[in-house]
One Martini backbone bead per residue (centre of mass of N, CA, C, O) as a GRO file, in nm:
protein
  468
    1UNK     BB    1   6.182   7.433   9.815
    2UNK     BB    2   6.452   7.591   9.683
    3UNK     BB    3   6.582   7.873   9.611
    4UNK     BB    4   6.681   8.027   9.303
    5UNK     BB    5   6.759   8.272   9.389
    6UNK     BB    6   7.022   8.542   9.226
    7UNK     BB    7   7.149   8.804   9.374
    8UNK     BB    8   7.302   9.105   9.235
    9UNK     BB    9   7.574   9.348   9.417
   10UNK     BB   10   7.656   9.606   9.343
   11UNK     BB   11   8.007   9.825   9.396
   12UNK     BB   12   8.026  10.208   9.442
   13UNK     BB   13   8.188  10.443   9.412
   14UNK     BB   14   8.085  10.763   9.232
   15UNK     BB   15   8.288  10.800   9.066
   16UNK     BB   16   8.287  10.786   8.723
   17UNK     BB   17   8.530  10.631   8.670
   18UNK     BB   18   8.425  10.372   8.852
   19UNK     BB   19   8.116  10.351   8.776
   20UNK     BB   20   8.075  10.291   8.486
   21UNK     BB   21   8.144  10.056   8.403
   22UNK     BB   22   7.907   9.899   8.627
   23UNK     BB   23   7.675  10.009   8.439
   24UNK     BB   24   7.714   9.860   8.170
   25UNK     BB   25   7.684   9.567   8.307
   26UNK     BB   26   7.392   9.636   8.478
   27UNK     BB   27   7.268   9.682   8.167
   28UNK     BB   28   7.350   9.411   8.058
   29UNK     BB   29   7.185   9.228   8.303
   30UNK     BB   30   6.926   9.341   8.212
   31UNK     BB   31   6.917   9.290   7.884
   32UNK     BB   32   6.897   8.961   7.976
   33UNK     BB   33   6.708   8.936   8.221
   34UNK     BB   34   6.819   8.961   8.473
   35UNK     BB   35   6.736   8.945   8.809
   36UNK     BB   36   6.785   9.077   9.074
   37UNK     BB   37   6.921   9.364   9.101
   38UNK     BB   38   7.191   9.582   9.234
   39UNK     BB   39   7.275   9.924   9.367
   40UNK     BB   40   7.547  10.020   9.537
   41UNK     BB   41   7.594  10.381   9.648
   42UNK     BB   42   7.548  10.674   9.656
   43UNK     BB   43   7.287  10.921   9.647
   44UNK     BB   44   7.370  11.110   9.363
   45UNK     BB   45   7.339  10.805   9.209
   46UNK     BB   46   7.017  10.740   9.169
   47UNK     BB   47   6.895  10.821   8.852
   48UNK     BB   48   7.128  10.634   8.717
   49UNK     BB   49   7.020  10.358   8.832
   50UNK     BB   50   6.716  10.378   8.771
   51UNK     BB   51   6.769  10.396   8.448
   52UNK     BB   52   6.839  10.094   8.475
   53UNK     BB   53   6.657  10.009   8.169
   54UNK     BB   54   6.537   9.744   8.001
   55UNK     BB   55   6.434   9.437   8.119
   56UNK     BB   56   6.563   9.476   8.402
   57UNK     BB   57   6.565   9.611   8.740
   58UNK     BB   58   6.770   9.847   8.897
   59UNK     BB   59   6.828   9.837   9.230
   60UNK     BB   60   6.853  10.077   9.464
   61UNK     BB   61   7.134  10.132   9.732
   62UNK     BB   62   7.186  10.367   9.974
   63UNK     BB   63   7.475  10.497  10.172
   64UNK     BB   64   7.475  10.806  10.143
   65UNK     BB   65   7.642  11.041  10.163
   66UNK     BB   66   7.921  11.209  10.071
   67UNK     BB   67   8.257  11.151  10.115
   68UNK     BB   68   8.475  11.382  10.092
   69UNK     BB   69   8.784  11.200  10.148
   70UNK     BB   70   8.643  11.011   9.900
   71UNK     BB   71   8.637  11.307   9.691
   72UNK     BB   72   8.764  11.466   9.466
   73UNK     BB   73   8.512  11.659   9.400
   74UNK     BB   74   8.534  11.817   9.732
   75UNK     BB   75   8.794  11.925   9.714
   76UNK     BB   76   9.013  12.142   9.766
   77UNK     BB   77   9.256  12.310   9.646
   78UNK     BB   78   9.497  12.226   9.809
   79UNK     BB   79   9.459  11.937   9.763
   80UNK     BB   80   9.444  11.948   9.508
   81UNK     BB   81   9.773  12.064   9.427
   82UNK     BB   82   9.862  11.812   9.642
   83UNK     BB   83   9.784  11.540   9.404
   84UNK     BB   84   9.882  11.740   9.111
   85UNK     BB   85  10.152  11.718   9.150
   86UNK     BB   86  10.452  11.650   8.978
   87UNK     BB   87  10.535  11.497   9.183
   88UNK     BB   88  10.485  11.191   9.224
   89UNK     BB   89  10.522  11.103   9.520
   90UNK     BB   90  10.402  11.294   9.662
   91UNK     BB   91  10.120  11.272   9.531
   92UNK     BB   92  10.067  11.017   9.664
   93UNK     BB   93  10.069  11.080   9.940
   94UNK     BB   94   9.823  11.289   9.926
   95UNK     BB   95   9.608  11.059   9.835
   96UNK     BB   96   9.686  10.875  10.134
   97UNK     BB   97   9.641  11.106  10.317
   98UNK     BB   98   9.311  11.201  10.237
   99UNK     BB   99   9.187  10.840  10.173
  100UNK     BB  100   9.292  10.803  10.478
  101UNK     BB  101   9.000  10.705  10.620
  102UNK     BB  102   8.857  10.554  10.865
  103UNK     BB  103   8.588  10.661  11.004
  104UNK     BB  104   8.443  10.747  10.670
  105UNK     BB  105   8.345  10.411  10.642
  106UNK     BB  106   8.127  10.322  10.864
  107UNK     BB  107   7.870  10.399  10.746
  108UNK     BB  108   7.921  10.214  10.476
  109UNK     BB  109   7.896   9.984  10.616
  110UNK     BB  110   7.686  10.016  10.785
  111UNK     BB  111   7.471   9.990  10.502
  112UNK     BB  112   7.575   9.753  10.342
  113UNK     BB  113   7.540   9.549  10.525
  114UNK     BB  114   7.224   9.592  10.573
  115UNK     BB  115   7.168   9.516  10.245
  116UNK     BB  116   7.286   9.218  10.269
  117UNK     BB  117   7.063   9.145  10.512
  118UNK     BB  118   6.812   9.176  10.254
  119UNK     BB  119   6.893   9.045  10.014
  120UNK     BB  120   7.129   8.822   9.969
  121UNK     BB  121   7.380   8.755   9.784
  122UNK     BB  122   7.507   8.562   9.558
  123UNK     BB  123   7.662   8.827   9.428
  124UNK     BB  124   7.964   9.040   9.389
  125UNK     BB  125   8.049   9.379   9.228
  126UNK     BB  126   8.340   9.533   9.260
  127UNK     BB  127   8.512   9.808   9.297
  128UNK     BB  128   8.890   9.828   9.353
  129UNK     BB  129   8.862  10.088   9.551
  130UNK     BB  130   8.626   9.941   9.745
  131UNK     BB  131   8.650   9.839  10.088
  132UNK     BB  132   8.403   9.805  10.197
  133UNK     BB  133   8.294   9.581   9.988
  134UNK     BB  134   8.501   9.352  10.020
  135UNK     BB  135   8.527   9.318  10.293
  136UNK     BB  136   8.270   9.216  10.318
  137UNK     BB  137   8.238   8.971  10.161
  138UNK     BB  138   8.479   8.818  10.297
  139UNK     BB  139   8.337   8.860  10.609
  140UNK     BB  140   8.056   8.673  10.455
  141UNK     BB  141   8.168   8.518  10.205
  142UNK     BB  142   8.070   8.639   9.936
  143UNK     BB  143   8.094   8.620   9.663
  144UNK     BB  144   8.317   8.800   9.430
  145UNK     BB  145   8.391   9.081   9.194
  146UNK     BB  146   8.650   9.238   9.044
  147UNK     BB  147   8.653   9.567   8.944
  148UNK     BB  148   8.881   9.726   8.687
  149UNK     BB  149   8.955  10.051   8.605
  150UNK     BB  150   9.269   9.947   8.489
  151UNK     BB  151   9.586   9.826   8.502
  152UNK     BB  152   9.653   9.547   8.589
  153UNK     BB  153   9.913   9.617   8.761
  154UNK     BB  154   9.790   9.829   8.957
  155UNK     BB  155   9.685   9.570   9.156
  156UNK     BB  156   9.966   9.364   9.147
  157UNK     BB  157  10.110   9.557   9.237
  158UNK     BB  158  10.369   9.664   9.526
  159UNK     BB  159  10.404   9.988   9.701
  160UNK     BB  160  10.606   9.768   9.840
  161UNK     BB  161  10.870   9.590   9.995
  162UNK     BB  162  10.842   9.275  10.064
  163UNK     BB  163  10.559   9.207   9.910
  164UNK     BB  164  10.290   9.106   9.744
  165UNK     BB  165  10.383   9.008   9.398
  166UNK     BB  166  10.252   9.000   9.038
  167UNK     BB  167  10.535   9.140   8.977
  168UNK     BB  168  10.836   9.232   8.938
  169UNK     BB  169  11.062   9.396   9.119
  170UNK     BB  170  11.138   9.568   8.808
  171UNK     BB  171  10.842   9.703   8.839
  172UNK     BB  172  10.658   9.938   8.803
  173UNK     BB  173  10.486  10.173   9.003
  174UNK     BB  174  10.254  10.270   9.083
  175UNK     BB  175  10.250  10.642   9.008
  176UNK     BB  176  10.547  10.692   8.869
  177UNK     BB  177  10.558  10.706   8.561
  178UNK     BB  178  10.719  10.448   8.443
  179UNK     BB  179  10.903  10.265   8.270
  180UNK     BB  180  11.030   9.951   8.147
  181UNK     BB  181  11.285  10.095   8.017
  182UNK     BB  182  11.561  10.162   8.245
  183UNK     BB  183  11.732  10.343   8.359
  184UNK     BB  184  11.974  10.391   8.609
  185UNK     BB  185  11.770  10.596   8.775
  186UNK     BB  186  11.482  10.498   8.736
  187UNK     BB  187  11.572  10.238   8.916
  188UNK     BB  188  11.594  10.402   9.182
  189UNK     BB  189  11.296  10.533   9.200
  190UNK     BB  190  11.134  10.304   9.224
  191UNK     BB  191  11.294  10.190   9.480
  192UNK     BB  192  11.224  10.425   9.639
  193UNK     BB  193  10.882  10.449   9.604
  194UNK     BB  194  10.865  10.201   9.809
  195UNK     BB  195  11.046  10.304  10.057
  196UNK     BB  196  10.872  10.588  10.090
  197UNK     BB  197  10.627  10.450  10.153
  198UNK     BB  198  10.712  10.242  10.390
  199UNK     BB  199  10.795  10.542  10.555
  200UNK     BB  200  10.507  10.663  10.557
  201UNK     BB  201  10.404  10.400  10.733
  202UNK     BB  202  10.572  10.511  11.013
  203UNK     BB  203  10.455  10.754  11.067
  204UNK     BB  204  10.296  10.826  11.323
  205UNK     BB  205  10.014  10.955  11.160
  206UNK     BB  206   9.999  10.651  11.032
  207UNK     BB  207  10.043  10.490  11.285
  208UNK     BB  208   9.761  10.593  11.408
  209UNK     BB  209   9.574  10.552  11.189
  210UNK     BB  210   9.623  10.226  11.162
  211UNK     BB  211   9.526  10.158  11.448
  212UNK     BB  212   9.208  10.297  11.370
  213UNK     BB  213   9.163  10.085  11.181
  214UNK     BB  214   9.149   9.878  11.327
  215UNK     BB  215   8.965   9.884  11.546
  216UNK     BB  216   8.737   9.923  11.360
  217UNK     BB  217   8.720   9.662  11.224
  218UNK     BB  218   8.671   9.525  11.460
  219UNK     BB  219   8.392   9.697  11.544
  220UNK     BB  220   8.283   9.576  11.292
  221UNK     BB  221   8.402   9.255  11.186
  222UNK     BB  222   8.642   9.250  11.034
  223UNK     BB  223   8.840   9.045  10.881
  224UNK     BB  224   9.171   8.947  10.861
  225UNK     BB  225   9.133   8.843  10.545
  226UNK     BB  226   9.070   9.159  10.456
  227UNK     BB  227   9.344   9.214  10.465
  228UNK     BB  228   9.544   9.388  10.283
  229UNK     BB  229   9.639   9.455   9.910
  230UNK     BB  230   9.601   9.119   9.796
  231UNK     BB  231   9.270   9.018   9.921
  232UNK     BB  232   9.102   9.126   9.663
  233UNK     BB  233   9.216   8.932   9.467
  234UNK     BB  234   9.240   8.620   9.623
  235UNK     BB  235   8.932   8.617   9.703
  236UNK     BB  236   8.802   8.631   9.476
  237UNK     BB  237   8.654   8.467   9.189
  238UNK     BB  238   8.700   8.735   8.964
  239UNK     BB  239   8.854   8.963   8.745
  240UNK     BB  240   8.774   9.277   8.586
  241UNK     BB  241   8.953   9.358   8.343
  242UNK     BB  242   8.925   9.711   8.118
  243UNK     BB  243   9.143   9.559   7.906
  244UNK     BB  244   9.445   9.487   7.745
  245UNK     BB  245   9.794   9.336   7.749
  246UNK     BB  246   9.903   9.510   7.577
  247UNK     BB  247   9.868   9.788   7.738
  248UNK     BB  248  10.060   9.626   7.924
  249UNK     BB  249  10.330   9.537   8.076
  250UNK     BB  250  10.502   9.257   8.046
  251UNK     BB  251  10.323   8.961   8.261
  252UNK     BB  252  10.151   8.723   8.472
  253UNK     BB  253   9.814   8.704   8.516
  254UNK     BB  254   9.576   8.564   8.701
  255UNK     BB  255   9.403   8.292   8.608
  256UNK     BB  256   9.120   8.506   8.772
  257UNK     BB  257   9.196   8.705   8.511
  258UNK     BB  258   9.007   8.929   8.298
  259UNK     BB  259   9.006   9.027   7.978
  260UNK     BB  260   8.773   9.263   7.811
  261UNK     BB  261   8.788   9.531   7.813
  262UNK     BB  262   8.567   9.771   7.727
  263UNK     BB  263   8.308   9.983   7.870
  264UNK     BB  264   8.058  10.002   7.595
  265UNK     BB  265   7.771  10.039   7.506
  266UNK     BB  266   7.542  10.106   7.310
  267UNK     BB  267   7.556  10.292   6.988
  268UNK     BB  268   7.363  10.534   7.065
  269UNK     BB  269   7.339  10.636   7.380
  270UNK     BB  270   7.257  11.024   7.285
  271UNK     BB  271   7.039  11.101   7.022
  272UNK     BB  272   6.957  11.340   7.218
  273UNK     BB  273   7.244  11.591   7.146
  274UNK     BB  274   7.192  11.931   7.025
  275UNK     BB  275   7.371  11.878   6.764
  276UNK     BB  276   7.649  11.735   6.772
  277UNK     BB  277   7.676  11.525   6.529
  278UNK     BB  278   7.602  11.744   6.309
  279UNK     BB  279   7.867  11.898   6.378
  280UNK     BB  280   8.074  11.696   6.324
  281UNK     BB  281   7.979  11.627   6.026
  282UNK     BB  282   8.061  11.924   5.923
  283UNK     BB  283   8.381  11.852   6.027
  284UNK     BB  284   8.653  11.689   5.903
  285UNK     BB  285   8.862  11.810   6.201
  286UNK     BB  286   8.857  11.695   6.525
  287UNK     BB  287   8.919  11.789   6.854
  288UNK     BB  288   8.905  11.648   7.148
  289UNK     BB  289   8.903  11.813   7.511
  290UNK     BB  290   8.907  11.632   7.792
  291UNK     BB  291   8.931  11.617   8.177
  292UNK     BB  292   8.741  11.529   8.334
  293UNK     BB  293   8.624  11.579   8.654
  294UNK     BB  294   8.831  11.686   8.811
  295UNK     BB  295   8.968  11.881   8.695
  296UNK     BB  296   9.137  12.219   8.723
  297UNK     BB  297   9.151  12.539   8.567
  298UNK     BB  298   9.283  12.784   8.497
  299UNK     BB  299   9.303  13.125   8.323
  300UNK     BB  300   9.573  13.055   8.204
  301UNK     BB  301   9.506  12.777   8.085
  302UNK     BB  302   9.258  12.826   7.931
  303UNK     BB  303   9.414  13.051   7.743
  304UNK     BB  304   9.592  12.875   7.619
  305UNK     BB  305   9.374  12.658   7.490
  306UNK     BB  306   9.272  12.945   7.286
  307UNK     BB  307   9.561  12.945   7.165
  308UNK     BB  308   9.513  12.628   7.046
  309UNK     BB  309   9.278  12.683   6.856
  310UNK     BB  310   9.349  12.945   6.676
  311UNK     BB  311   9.621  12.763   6.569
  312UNK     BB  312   9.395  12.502   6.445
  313UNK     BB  313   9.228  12.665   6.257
  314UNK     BB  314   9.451  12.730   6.019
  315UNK     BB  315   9.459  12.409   5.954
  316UNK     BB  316   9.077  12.303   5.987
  317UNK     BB  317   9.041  12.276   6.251
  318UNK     BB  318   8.876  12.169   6.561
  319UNK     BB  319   8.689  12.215   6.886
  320UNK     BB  320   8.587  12.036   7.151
  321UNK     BB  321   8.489  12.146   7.467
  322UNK     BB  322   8.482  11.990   7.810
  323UNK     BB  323   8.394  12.212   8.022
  324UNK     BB  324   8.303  12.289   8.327
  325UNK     BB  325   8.062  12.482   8.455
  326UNK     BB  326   8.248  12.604   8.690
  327UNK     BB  327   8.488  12.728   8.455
  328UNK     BB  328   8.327  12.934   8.251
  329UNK     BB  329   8.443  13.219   8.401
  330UNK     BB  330   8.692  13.208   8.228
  331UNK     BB  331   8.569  13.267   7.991
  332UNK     BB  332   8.515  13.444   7.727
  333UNK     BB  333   8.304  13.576   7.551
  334UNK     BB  334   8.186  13.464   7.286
  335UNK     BB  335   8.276  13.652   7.067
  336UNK     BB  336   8.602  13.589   7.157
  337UNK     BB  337   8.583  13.310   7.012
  338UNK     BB  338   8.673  13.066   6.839
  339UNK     BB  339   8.539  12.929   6.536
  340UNK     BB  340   8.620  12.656   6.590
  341UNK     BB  341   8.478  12.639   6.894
  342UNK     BB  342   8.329  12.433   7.082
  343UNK     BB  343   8.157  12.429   7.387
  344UNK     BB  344   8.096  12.253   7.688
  345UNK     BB  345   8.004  12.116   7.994
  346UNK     BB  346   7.831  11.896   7.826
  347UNK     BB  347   7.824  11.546   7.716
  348UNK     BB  348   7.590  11.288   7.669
  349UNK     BB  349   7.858  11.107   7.510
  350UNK     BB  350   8.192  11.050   7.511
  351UNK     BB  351   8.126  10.803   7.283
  352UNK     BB  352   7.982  10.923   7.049
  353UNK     BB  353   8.200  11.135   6.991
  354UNK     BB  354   8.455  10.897   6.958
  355UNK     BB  355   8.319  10.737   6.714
  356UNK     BB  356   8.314  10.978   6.534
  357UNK     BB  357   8.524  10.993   6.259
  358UNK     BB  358   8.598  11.343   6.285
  359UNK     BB  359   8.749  11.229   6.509
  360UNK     BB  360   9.122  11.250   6.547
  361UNK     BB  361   9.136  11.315   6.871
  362UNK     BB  362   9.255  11.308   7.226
  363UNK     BB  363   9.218  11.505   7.463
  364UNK     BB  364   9.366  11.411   7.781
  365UNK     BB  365   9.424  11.291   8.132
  366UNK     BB  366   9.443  10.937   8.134
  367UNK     BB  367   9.195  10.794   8.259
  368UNK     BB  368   9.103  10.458   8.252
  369UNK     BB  369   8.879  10.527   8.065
  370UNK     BB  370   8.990  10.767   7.852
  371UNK     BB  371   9.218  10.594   7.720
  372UNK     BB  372   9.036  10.324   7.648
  373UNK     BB  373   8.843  10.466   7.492
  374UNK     BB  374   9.021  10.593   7.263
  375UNK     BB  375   9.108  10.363   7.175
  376UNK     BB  376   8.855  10.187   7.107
  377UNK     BB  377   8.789  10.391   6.861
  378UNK     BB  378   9.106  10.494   6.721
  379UNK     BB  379   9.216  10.709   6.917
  380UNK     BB  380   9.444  10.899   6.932
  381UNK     BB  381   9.697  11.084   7.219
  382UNK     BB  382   9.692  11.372   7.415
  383UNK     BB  383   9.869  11.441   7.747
  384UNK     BB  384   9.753  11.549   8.020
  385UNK     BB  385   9.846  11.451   8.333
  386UNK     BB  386   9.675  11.445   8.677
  387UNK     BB  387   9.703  11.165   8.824
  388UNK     BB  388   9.839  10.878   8.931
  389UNK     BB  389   9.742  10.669   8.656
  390UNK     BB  390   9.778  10.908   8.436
  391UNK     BB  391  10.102  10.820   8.395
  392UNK     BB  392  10.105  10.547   8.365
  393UNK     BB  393   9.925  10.576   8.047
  394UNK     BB  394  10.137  10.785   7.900
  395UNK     BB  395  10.381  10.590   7.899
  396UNK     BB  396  10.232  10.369   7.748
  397UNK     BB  397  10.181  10.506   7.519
  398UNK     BB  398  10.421  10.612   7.410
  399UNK     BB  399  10.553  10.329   7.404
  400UNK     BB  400  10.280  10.260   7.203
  401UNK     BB  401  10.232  10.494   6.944
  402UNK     BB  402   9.946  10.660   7.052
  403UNK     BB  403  10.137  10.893   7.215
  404UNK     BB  404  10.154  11.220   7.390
  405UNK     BB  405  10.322  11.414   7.629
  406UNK     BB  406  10.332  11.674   7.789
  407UNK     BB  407  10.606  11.817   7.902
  408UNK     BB  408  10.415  12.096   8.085
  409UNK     BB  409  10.118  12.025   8.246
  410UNK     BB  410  10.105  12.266   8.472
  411UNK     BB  411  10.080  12.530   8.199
  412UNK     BB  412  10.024  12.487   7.922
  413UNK     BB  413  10.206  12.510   7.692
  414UNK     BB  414  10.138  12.639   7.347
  415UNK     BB  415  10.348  12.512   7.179
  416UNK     BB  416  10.372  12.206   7.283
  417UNK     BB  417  10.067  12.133   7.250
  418UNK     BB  418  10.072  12.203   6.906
  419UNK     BB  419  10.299  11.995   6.874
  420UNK     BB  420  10.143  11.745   6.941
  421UNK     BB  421   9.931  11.737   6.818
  422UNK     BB  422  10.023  11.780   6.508
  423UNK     BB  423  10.142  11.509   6.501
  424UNK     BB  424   9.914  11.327   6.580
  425UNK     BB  425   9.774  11.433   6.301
  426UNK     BB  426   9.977  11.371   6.081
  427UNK     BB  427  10.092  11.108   6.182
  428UNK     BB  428   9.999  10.797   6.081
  429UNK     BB  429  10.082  10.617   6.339
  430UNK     BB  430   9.903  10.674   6.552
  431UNK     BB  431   9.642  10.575   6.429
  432UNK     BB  432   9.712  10.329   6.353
  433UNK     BB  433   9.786  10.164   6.612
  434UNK     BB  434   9.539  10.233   6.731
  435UNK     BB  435   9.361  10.071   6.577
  436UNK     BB  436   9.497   9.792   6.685
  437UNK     BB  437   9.379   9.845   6.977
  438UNK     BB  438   9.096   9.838   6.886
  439UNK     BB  439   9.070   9.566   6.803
  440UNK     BB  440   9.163   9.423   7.061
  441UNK     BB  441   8.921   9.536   7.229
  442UNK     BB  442   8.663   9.418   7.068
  443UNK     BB  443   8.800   9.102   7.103
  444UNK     BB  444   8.731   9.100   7.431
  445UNK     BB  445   8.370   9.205   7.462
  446UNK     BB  446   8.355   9.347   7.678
  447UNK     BB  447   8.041   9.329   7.839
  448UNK     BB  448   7.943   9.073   7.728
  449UNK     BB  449   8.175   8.894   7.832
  450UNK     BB  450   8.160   8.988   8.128
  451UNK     BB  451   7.844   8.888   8.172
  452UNK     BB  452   7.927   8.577   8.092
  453UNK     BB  453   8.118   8.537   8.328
  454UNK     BB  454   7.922   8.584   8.545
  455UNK     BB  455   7.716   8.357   8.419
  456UNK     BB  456   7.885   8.122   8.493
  457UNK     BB  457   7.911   8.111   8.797
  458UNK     BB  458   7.824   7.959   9.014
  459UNK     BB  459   7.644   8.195   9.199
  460UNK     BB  460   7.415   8.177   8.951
  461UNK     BB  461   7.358   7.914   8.946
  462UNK     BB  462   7.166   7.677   9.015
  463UNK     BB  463   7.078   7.381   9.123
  464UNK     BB  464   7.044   7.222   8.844
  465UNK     BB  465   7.280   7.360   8.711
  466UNK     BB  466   7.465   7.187   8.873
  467UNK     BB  467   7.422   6.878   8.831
  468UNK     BB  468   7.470   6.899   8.487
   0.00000   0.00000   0.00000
């Protein structure tokens, strides 16, 4: 009798942007008692991974240390500067320049070979950053699901000229962050920023990395129709992305892509959270604060930050900020902090937060998670966007009457800062839109949809329910 076990393998970059959307989904496939699930990424998010039980568990693969290259949270400072700097085009290319390593893939592509040779996936779930995760499925030919933390456009817009694309020719090129309705200085920016890529690969330094790029490709075995920047797309069984139309400007998206809106657990994610929850509601007006994962904020930027929240005191706001760890020797002493300011290293649940009636607004730097959760709880937000799809996301929220973006994000401007702040606070229209945008991604179905969809796919389905 033929087998009808059908593992399935999640495949995910460590970073917590990419990587947690596919937990949330990993999560509610054990949670529906679905068998074989498997979940390979670095080392470091071993823990995490092996936590992830409900009803069946989600078992760990290994693929080795963080590679320095491919992490962001792992840049020196010069990198960091040179991806977050305000020129548009320059970030893209230094964030192009420091990713395409070729080499730094080697050991990913054969540790996940490894164990796709030891597991066997009836499907793959691959997150859409993940190169080495889609082309080994192109090449070994296994069905696999692209999941997006990003806007539909980021994935389906072509970064150059006469390139395939399911976005029109005059359509904001990912990184730009340009709007939908350009001047004509925009129009001419938009498509300079393809044809500026199109010739940073022509420099003699990437097109010898593009050729030991083949190389190397070539003695992995990866397949030729596993090439080029729309294979991940055209490939797929289907693709997930965790937004809604309304949320990004209007084109046509490719029939095997599903938007499901917000990847967000059961909740209360974090029920014992050292008192966050009991601090949020006995205060009426709270500012939440968080910069993601990667932001790294100077002394002087902090500084500017603790005199908005002194001059936020004023009017009985409040504010929550995750700060992390390591920035923490910038703050001055404790007694010296403003009283309305609870300061967290980590908050145990970034959605329970966002959930609490009492948080107001979301101070974030809009990575496509951030951008999304704050959304989907009804919380307008203020954006000081940090580098990539962030100023992208930056700019739809401006447009749809969600957000406003630091005019001076790079400074901390302390009027600027807090002349948005109120506005956002103030202004009736940004929570009701946000509001508006909250019911459409609830009703998008979120986790549920997504793993529901999982489960209709031929590759889950069993011999006999197929006969049926």
């Amino acid at each position: 009798m033929e087998s009808t076990r059908r593992p399935v393998l999640f495949v995910s970059h460590p970073e917590s942007g990419l990587l947690n959307p596919l937990l949330v989904l990993a999560e509610e496939m054990s949670r529906r008692g679905v068998e074989d699930l498997h979940f390979a990424t670095d080392d470091n998010r071993r823990d995490e991974i092996e936590a992830l039980r409900d009803d069946t568990p989600v078992r760990f693969v290994p693929l080795g240390p963080v590679v320095p290259e491919m992490s962001a949270v792992t840049w020196d400072d010069e990198t960091y500067r040179e991806v977050t700097q305000r020129s548009r085009f320059k970030a893209h290319r230094a964030v192009i320049r420091h990713t395409f390593s070729p080499v730094a893939r080697i050991a990913k592509y054969r540790a996940l070979e490894k164990a796709v040779e030891e597991i066997r996936p009836a499907l793959m779930v691959v997150e859409s950053m993940c190169s080495y995760g889609y082309e080994l499925a192109i090449t070994k030919k296994i069905p696999f699901v692209l999941g997006v933390p990003f806007m539909p456009s980021n994935v389906l817009t072509s970064h150059v000229p006469f390139a395939k694309s399911y976005t029109g020719p005059g359509f904001p090129v990912p990184h730009s962050g340009l709007p939908y309705a350009m001047s004509f200085a925009q129009r001419i920016a938009n498509q300079l920023f393809k044809f500026r890529t199109l010739a940073m690969f022509m420099t003699r330094e990437l097109r010898e990395r593009a050729a030991l790029d083949q190389q190397i490709r070539d003695d992995l075995g990866v397949s030729r129709e596993a090439a080029g920047f729309m294979s991940r797309i055209e490939h797929a069984e289907m693709v997930l992305c965790y937004s809604v139309p309304e949320l990004d400007y209007p084109f046509q998206v490719p029939e095997h892509m599903r938007l499901v809106g917000t990847m967000v657990p059961p909740l209360p994610q974090a029920p014992d959270d050292g008192g966050l929850q009991d601090w949020l509601s006995a205060r009426e007006s709270v500012v939440y604060m968080g910069f993601g994962t990667v932001t790294r904020l100077t002394g002087e930027q902090v500084h500017a930050l603790l005199e908005v929240t002194r001059r936020l005191g004023d009017r009985g706001t409040h504010v929550l900020w995750k700060l992390p760890a390591e920035q923490h020797h910038l703050l001055p002493d404790r007694g010296e902090l403003p009283d309305n300011l609870r300061v967290e290293k980590w908050v145990p649940s970034q959605l329970d937060v966002l959930a609490h009636p009492n948080v107001r607004l979301f101070f974030t730097h809009a990575g496509g998670n951030g951008f999304h959760e704050g959304l989907h709880f009804g919380k307008p937000l203020v954006v000081r966007p940090l580098w990539v799809d962030c100023d992208d996301q930056a700019v739809r929220g401006r447009d749809l009457g969600v957000s406003l973006t630091l005019d001076r994000p790079e400074t901390i401007d302390v009027d600027d800062v807090l002349d948005k702040l109120t506005r956002v606070l103030d202004e009736p229209c940004f929570r009701a839109l946000a509001e508006r945008f909250s019911r459409l991604l609830h009703e998008a179905g979120g986790r549920e949809r997504a793993a529901d969809l999982l489960l209709q796919l031929p590759a889950m389905r069993d011999d006999r329910e197929a006969r049926i």
